[in-house]
Amino acid sequence: MGVRLPTILAKAINDVYVTLNQEYDEERIVDLVRCVERMEELMDDLHKNAQLRPIKDDGAGDVALWNKVGR
């Protein structure tokens, strides 16, 4: 995956932290923290060059394409 995807993901994580630090709603804070945890897990997988795991298809975005590439 080269360097680009980890770089983009790192910037996204930093953006979530900025948003998190400006948030007051407890429910949103918990959701954002969980989001960061999942992104950090993905970052770790990318650094280890691990095989991409399938994600649950909720009918949104590029889930089918992601799961096809991960095989």
Tab-separated table of C-alpha atoms in Angstrom:
chain	number	residue	atom	x	y	z
A	1	MET	CA	0.000	0.000	0.000
A	2	GLY	CA	3.016	2.216	-0.004
A	3	VAL	CA	3.194	5.278	2.152
A	4	ARG	CA	0.169	7.173	0.935
A	5	LEU	CA	-2.610	5.290	2.735
A	6	PRO	CA	-0.915	5.362	6.159
A	7	THR	CA	-0.235	9.085	5.664
A	8	ILE	CA	-3.867	9.780	4.793
A	9	LEU	CA	-5.046	7.673	7.734
A	10	ALA	CA	-2.693	9.480	10.139
A	11	LYS	CA	-4.104	12.833	9.016
A	12	ALA	CA	-7.651	11.518	9.479
A	13	ILE	CA	-6.808	10.344	13.015
A	14	ASN	CA	-5.371	13.776	13.829
A	15	ASP	CA	-8.516	15.451	12.461
A	16	VAL	CA	-10.705	13.246	14.651
A	17	TYR	CA	-8.632	14.227	17.702
A	18	VAL	CA	-9.140	17.916	16.854
A	19	THR	CA	-12.889	17.324	16.609
A	20	LEU	CA	-12.842	15.249	19.798
A	21	ASN	CA	-11.176	18.063	21.728
A	22	GLN	CA	-13.946	20.452	20.682
A	23	GLU	CA	-16.821	18.106	21.517
A	24	TYR	CA	-18.995	18.284	24.622
A	25	ASP	CA	-21.648	15.648	23.896
A	26	GLU	CA	-20.654	12.491	25.805
A	27	GLU	CA	-22.238	10.147	23.266
A	28	ARG	CA	-20.309	11.741	20.396
A	29	ILE	CA	-17.089	11.665	22.423
A	30	VAL	CA	-17.452	7.928	23.024
A	31	ASP	CA	-18.220	7.357	19.340
A	32	LEU	CA	-15.183	9.377	18.237
A	33	VAL	CA	-12.871	7.537	20.655
A	34	ARG	CA	-14.078	4.195	19.265
A	35	CYS	CA	-13.547	5.495	15.747
A	36	VAL	CA	-9.960	6.460	16.572
A	37	GLU	CA	-9.361	3.020	18.095
A	38	ARG	CA	-10.528	1.322	14.878
A	39	MET	CA	-8.420	3.635	12.714
A	40	GLU	CA	-5.355	2.996	14.888
A	41	GLU	CA	-5.931	-0.755	14.536
A	42	LEU	CA	-6.071	-0.328	10.755
A	43	MET	CA	-2.893	1.778	10.896
A	44	ASP	CA	-1.147	-1.002	12.806
A	45	ASP	CA	-2.280	-3.534	10.187
A	46	LEU	CA	-0.964	-1.301	7.412
A	47	HIS	CA	2.424	-0.935	9.099
A	48	LYS	CA	2.629	-4.718	9.487
A	49	ASN	CA	1.517	-5.141	5.871
A	50	ALA	CA	-1.217	-7.453	7.173
A	51	GLN	CA	-3.946	-8.808	4.934
A	52	LEU	CA	-6.955	-6.504	4.845
A	53	ARG	CA	-9.894	-7.836	6.824
A	54	PRO	CA	-13.373	-7.873	5.303
A	55	ILE	CA	-15.791	-5.309	6.679
A	56	LYS	CA	-19.504	-5.791	7.268
A	57	ASP	CA	-21.516	-4.739	4.243
A	58	ASP	CA	-24.033	-2.137	5.375
A	59	GLY	CA	-24.892	-1.099	1.825
A	60	ALA	CA	-22.756	2.031	1.961
A	61	GLY	CA	-19.791	3.190	-0.071
A	62	ASP	CA	-17.148	0.829	-1.356
A	63	VAL	CA	-17.619	-2.086	1.040
A	64	ALA	CA	-17.915	-4.674	-1.759
A	65	LEU	CA	-14.826	-3.296	-3.505
A	66	TRP	CA	-12.844	-3.267	-0.220
A	67	ASN	CA	-13.788	-6.843	0.547
A	68	LYS	CA	-12.893	-7.957	-2.992
A	69	VAL	CA	-9.430	-6.353	-2.783
A	70	GLY	CA	-8.807	-7.878	0.647
A	71	ARG	CA	-9.069	-11.437	-0.660
